[in-house]
Short mmCIF file of C-alpha atoms and ligand atoms in Angstrom, two decimals:
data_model
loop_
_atom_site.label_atom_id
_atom_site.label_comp_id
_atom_site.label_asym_id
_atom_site.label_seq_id
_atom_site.Cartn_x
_atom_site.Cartn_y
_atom_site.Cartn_z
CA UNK A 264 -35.51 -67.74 -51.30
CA UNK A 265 -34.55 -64.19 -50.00
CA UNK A 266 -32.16 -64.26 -47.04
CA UNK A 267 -31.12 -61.18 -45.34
CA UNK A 268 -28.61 -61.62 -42.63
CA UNK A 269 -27.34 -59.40 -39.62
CA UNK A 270 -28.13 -56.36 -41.83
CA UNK A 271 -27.12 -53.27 -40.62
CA UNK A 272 -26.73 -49.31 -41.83
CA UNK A 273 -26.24 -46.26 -40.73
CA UNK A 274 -26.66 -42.49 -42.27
CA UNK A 275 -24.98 -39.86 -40.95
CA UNK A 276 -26.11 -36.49 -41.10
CA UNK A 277 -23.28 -33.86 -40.47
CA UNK A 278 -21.26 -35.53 -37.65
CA UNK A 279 -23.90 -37.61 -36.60
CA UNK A 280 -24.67 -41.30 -37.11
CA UNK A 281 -27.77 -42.28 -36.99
CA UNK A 282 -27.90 -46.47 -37.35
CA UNK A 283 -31.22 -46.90 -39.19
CA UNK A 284 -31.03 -50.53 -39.57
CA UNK A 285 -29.84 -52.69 -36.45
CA UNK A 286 -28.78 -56.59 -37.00
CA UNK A 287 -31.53 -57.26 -39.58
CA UNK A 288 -32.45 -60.95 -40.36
CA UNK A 289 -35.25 -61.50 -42.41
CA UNK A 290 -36.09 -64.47 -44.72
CA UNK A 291 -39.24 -64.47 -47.45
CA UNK A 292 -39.69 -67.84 -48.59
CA UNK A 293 -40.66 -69.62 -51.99
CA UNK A 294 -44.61 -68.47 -52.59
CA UNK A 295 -44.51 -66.67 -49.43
CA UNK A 296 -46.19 -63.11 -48.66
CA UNK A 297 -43.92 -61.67 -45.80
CA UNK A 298 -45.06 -58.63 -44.42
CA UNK A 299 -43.08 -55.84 -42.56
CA UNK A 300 -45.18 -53.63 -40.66
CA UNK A 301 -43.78 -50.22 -38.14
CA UNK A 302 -43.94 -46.49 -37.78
CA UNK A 303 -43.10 -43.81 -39.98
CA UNK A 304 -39.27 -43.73 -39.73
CA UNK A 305 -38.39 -47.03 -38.32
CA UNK A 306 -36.33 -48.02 -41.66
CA UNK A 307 -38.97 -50.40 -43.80
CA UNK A 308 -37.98 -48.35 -46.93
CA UNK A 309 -34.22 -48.07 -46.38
CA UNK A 310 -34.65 -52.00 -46.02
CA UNK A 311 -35.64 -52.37 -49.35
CA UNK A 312 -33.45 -50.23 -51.16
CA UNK A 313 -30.79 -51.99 -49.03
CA UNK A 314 -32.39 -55.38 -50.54
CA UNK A 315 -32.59 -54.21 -54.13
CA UNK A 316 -28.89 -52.72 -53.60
CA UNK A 317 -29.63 -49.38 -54.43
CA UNK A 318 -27.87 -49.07 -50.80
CA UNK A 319 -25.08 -50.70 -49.66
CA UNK A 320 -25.39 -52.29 -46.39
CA UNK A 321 -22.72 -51.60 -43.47
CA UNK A 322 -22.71 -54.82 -42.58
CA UNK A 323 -24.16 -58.28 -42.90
CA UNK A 324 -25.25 -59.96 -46.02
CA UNK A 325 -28.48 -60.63 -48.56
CA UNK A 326 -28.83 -63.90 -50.32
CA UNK A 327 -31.43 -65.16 -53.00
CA UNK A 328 -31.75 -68.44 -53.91
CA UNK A 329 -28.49 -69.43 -52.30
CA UNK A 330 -26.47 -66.99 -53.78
CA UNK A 331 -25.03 -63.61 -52.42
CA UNK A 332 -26.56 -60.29 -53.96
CA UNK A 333 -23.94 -57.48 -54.94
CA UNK A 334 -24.20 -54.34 -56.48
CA UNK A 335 -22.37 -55.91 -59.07
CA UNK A 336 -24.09 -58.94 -59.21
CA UNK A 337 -27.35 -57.07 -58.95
CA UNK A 338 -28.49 -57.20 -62.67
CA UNK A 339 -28.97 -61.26 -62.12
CA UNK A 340 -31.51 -60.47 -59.23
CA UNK A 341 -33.08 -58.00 -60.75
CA UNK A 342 -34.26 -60.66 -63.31
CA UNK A 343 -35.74 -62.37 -60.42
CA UNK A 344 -36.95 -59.37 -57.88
CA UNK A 345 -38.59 -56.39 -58.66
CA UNK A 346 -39.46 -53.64 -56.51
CA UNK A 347 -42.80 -51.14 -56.21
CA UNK A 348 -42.84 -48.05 -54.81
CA UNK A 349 -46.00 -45.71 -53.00
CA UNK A 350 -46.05 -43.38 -55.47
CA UNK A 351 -47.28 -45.30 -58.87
CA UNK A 352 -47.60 -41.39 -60.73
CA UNK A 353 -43.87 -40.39 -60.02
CA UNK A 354 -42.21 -44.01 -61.01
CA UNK A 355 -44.47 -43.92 -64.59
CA UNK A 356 -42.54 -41.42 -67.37
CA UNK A 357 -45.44 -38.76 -67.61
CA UNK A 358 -44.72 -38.33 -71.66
CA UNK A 359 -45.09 -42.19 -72.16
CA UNK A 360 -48.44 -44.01 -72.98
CA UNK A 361 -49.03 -46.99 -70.88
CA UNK A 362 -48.14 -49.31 -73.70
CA UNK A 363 -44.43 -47.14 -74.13
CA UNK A 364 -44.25 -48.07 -70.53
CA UNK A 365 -44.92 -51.55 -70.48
CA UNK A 366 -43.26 -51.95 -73.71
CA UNK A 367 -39.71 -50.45 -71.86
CA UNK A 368 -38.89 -53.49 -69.72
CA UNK A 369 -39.43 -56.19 -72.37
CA UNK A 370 -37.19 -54.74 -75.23
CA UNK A 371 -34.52 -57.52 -74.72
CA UNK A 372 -37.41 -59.79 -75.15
CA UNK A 373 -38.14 -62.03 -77.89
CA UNK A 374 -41.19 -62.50 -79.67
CA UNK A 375 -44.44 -61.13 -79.77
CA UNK A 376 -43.68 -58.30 -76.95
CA UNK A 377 -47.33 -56.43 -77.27
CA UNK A 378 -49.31 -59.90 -77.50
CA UNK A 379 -47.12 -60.73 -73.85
CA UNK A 380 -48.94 -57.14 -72.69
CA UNK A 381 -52.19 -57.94 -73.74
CA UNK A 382 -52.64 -61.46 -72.12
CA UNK A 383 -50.95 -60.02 -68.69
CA UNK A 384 -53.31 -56.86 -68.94
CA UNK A 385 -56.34 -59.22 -67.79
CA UNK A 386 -54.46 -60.16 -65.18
CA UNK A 387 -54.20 -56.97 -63.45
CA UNK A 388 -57.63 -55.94 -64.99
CA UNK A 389 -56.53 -53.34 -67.22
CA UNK A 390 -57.80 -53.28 -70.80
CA UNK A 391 -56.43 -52.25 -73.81
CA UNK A 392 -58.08 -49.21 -73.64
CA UNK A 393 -55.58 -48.30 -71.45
CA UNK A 394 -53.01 -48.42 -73.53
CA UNK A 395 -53.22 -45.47 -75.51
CA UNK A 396 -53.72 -43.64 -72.19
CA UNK A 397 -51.20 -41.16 -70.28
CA UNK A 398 -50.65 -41.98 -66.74
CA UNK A 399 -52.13 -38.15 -65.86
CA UNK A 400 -54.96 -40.12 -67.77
CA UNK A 401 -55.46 -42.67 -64.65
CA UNK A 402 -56.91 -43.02 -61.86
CA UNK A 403 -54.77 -43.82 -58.87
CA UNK A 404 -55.88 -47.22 -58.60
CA UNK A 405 -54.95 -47.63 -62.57
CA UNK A 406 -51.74 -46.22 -62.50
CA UNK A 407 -50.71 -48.61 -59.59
CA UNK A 408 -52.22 -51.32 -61.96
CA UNK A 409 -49.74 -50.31 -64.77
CA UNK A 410 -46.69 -50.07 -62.15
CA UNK A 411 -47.57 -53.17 -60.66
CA UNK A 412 -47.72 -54.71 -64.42
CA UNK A 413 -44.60 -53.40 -65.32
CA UNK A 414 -43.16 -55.21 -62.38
CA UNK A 415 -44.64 -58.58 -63.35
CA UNK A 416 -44.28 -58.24 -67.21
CA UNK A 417 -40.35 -59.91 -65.68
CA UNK A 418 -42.14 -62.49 -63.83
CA UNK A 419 -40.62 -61.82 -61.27
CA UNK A 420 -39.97 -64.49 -58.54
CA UNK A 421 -40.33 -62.02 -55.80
CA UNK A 422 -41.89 -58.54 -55.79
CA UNK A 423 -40.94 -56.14 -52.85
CA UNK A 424 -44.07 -53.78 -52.76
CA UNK A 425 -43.26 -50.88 -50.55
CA UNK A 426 -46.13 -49.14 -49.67
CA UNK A 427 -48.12 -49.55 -52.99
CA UNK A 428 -51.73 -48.86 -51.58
CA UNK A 429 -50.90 -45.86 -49.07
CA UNK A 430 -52.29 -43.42 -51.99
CA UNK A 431 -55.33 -45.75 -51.95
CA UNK A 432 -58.84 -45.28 -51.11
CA UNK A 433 -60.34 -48.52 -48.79
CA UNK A 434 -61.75 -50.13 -52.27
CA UNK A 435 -59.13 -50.11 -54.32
CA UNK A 436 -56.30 -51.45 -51.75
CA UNK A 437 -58.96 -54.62 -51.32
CA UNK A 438 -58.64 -54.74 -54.92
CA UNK A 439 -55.15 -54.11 -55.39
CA UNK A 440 -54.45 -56.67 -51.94
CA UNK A 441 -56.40 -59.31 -53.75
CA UNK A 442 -54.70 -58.84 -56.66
CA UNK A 443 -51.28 -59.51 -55.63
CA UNK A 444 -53.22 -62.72 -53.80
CA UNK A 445 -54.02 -63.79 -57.06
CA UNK A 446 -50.93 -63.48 -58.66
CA UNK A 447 -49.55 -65.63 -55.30
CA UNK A 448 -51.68 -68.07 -56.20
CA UNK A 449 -51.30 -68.32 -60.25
CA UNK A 450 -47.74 -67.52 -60.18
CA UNK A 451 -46.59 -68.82 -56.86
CA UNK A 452 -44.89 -65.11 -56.46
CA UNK A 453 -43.01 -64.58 -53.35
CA UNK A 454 -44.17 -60.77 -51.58
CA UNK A 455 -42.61 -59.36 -49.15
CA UNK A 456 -44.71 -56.41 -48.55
CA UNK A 457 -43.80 -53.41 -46.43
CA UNK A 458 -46.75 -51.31 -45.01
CA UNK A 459 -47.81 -49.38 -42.06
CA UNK A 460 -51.49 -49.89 -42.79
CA UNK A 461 -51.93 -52.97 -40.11
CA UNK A 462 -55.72 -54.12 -41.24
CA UNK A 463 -54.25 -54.67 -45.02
CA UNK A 464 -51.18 -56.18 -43.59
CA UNK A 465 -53.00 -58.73 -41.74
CA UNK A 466 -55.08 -59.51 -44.69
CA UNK A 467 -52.61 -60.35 -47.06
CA UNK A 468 -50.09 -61.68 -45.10
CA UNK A 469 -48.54 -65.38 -44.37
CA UNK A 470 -46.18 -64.09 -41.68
CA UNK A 471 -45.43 -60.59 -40.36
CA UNK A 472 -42.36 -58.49 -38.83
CA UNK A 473 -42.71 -56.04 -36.83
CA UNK A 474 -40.03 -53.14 -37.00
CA UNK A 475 -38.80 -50.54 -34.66
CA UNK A 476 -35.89 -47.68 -34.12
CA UNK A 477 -34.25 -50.15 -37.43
CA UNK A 478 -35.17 -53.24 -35.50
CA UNK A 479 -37.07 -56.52 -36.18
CA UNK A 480 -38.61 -57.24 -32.66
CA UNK A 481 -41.38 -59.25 -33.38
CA UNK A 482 -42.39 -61.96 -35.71
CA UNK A 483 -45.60 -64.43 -36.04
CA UNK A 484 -46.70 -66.56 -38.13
CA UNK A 485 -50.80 -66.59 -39.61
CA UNK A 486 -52.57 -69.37 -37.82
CA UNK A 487 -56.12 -69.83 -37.70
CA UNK A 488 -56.36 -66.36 -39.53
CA UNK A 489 -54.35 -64.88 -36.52
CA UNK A 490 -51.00 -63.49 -35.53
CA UNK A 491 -49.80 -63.39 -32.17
CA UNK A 492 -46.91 -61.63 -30.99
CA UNK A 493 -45.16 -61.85 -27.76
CA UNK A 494 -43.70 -58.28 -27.91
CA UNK A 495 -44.95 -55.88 -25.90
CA UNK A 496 -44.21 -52.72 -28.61
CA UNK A 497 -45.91 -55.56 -31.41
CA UNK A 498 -48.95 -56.59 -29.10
CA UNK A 499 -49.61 -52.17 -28.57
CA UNK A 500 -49.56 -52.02 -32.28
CA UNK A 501 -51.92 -54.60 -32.91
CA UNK A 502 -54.26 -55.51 -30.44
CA UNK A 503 -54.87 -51.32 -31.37
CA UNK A 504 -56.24 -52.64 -34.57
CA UNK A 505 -58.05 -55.89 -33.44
CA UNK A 506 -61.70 -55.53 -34.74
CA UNK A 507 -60.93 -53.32 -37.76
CA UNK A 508 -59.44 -55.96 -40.53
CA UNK A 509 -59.93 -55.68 -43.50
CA UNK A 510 -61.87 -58.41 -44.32
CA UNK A 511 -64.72 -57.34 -42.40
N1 ATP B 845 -30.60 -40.92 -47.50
C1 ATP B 845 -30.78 -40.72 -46.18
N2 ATP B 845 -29.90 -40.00 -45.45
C2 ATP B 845 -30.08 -39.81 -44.13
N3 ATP B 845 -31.11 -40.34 -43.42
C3 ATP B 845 -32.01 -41.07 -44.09
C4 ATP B 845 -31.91 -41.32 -45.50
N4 ATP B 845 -32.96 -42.08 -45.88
C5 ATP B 845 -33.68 -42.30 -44.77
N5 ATP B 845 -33.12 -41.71 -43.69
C6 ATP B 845 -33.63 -41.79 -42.30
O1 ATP B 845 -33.76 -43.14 -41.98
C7 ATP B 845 -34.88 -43.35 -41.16
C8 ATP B 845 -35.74 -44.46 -41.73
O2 ATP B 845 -36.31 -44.03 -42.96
P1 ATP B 845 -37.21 -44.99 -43.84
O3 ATP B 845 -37.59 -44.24 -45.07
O4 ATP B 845 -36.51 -46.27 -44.03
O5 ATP B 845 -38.47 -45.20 -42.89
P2 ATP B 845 -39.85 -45.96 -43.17
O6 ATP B 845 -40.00 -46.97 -42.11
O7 ATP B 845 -39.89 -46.41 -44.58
O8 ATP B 845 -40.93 -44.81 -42.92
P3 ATP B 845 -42.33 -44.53 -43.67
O9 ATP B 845 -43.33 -45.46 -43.02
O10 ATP B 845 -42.62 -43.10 -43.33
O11 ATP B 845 -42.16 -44.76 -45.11
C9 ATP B 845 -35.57 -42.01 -41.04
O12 ATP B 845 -35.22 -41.46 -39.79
C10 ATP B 845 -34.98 -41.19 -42.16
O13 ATP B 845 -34.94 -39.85 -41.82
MG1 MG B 846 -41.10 -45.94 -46.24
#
């Protein structure tokens, strides 16, 4: 489904360039939840903006269903991918009641647009008491909810979450991880979800990459409810972890 090929970019900062992604290949396939796990700083976010084309990549190419992705061709894929930031508070307009915001991404749409928000509400289990609500008016949790409904009100074929529970207390990133399982399972969703929280990674995850210094150096599949990677930086990471998942 999403196919990212020898992806590579580099910032410079005065006279200096820095390459922040190195010879990326990546692939998330149909009903899939990929996750990319690494340090602060080793380029998981500038991979997804590079995805979503809200950066051009130096080099290399990304692919959806077959078909190259563009910055001009980016309105078609953004019918089919949508993307979820950390911070739920700063991506929902502060003057806007939840059911503004919700209403915003279905104005092309036809039919009954608020009856299509209250039988997706449920789903994320927000009520419509919500609705008439602020987003200063939410918890955390909730406004994540809305953000994370705003994403899937376009039905999205694949939803890039990048660090959506980071905010989160333990409880609600459970709730928000088995969520998005859900919505796998009911909607056959494609995730790729990009986290440095390792326990929550594990949980939700089919298959994991591990990133460093802009590099994918490890990769492993779940089997038997395990991963197993053969990198040395990937086995330091996670054996560092082993005994704290989330599920128990
Ligand atoms: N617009 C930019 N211009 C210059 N450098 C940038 C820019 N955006 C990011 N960087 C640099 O690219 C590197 C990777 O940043 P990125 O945000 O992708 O990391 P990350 O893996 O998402 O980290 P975190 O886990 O903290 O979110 C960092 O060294 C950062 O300083
Ligand atoms: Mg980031």
């Amino acid at each position: 489904m999403l196919d990212v090929s020898n992806v590579s970019k580099s910032y410079f900062s005065g006279n200096h360039k820095q390459k922040i992604l190195n010879e990326i290949n990546l692939t998330v396939r149909n009903g899939e939840i990929v996750g990319v796990v690494g340090e602060s700083g080793s380029g998981k976010s500038t991979l997804a903006r590079v995805v979503m084309q809200l950066e051009s990549a130096d080099t290399g190419s990304i692919a959806f269903n077959g078909q190259l992705v563009t910055r001009k061709n980016r309105k078609w894929f953004y019918q089919a991918s949508q993307l979820i930031f950390q911070n739920a508070s700063a991506a929902l307009s502060p003057s806007w009641t939840v059911r503004d915001i919700l209403l915003e991404p279905l104005r092309t749409m036809k039919g009954n647009r608020e009856a299509h928000i209250r039988r997706m509400l449920s789903k994320v289990k927000l009520s419509e008491m919500h609705l008439h609500k602020y987003p200063s008016e939410l918890s955390g949790g909730e406004q994540q909810r809305v953000n994370l409904l705003r994403s899937l009100l376009m039905e999205p074929e694949l939803l890039i979450c990048d660090e959506i529970i980071s905010n989160l207390d333990r409880l609600i990133q459970r709730e928000i991880i088995d969520l998005l399982l859900e919505l796998n399972q009911e909607m056959g969703m494609s995730i790729l979800f990009i986290a440095h929280d390792l326990p929550a990674v594990m949980y939700a995850c089919d298959r994991i990459y591990v990133m460093k210094d802009g590099q994918i150096v490890d990769e492993s599949v779940k089997t038997d409810g395990a991963f197993h990677f053969s990198h040395s930086y990937a086995k330091q990471l996670f054996d560092s972890v082993l005994g704290k998942r989330m599920k128990e």
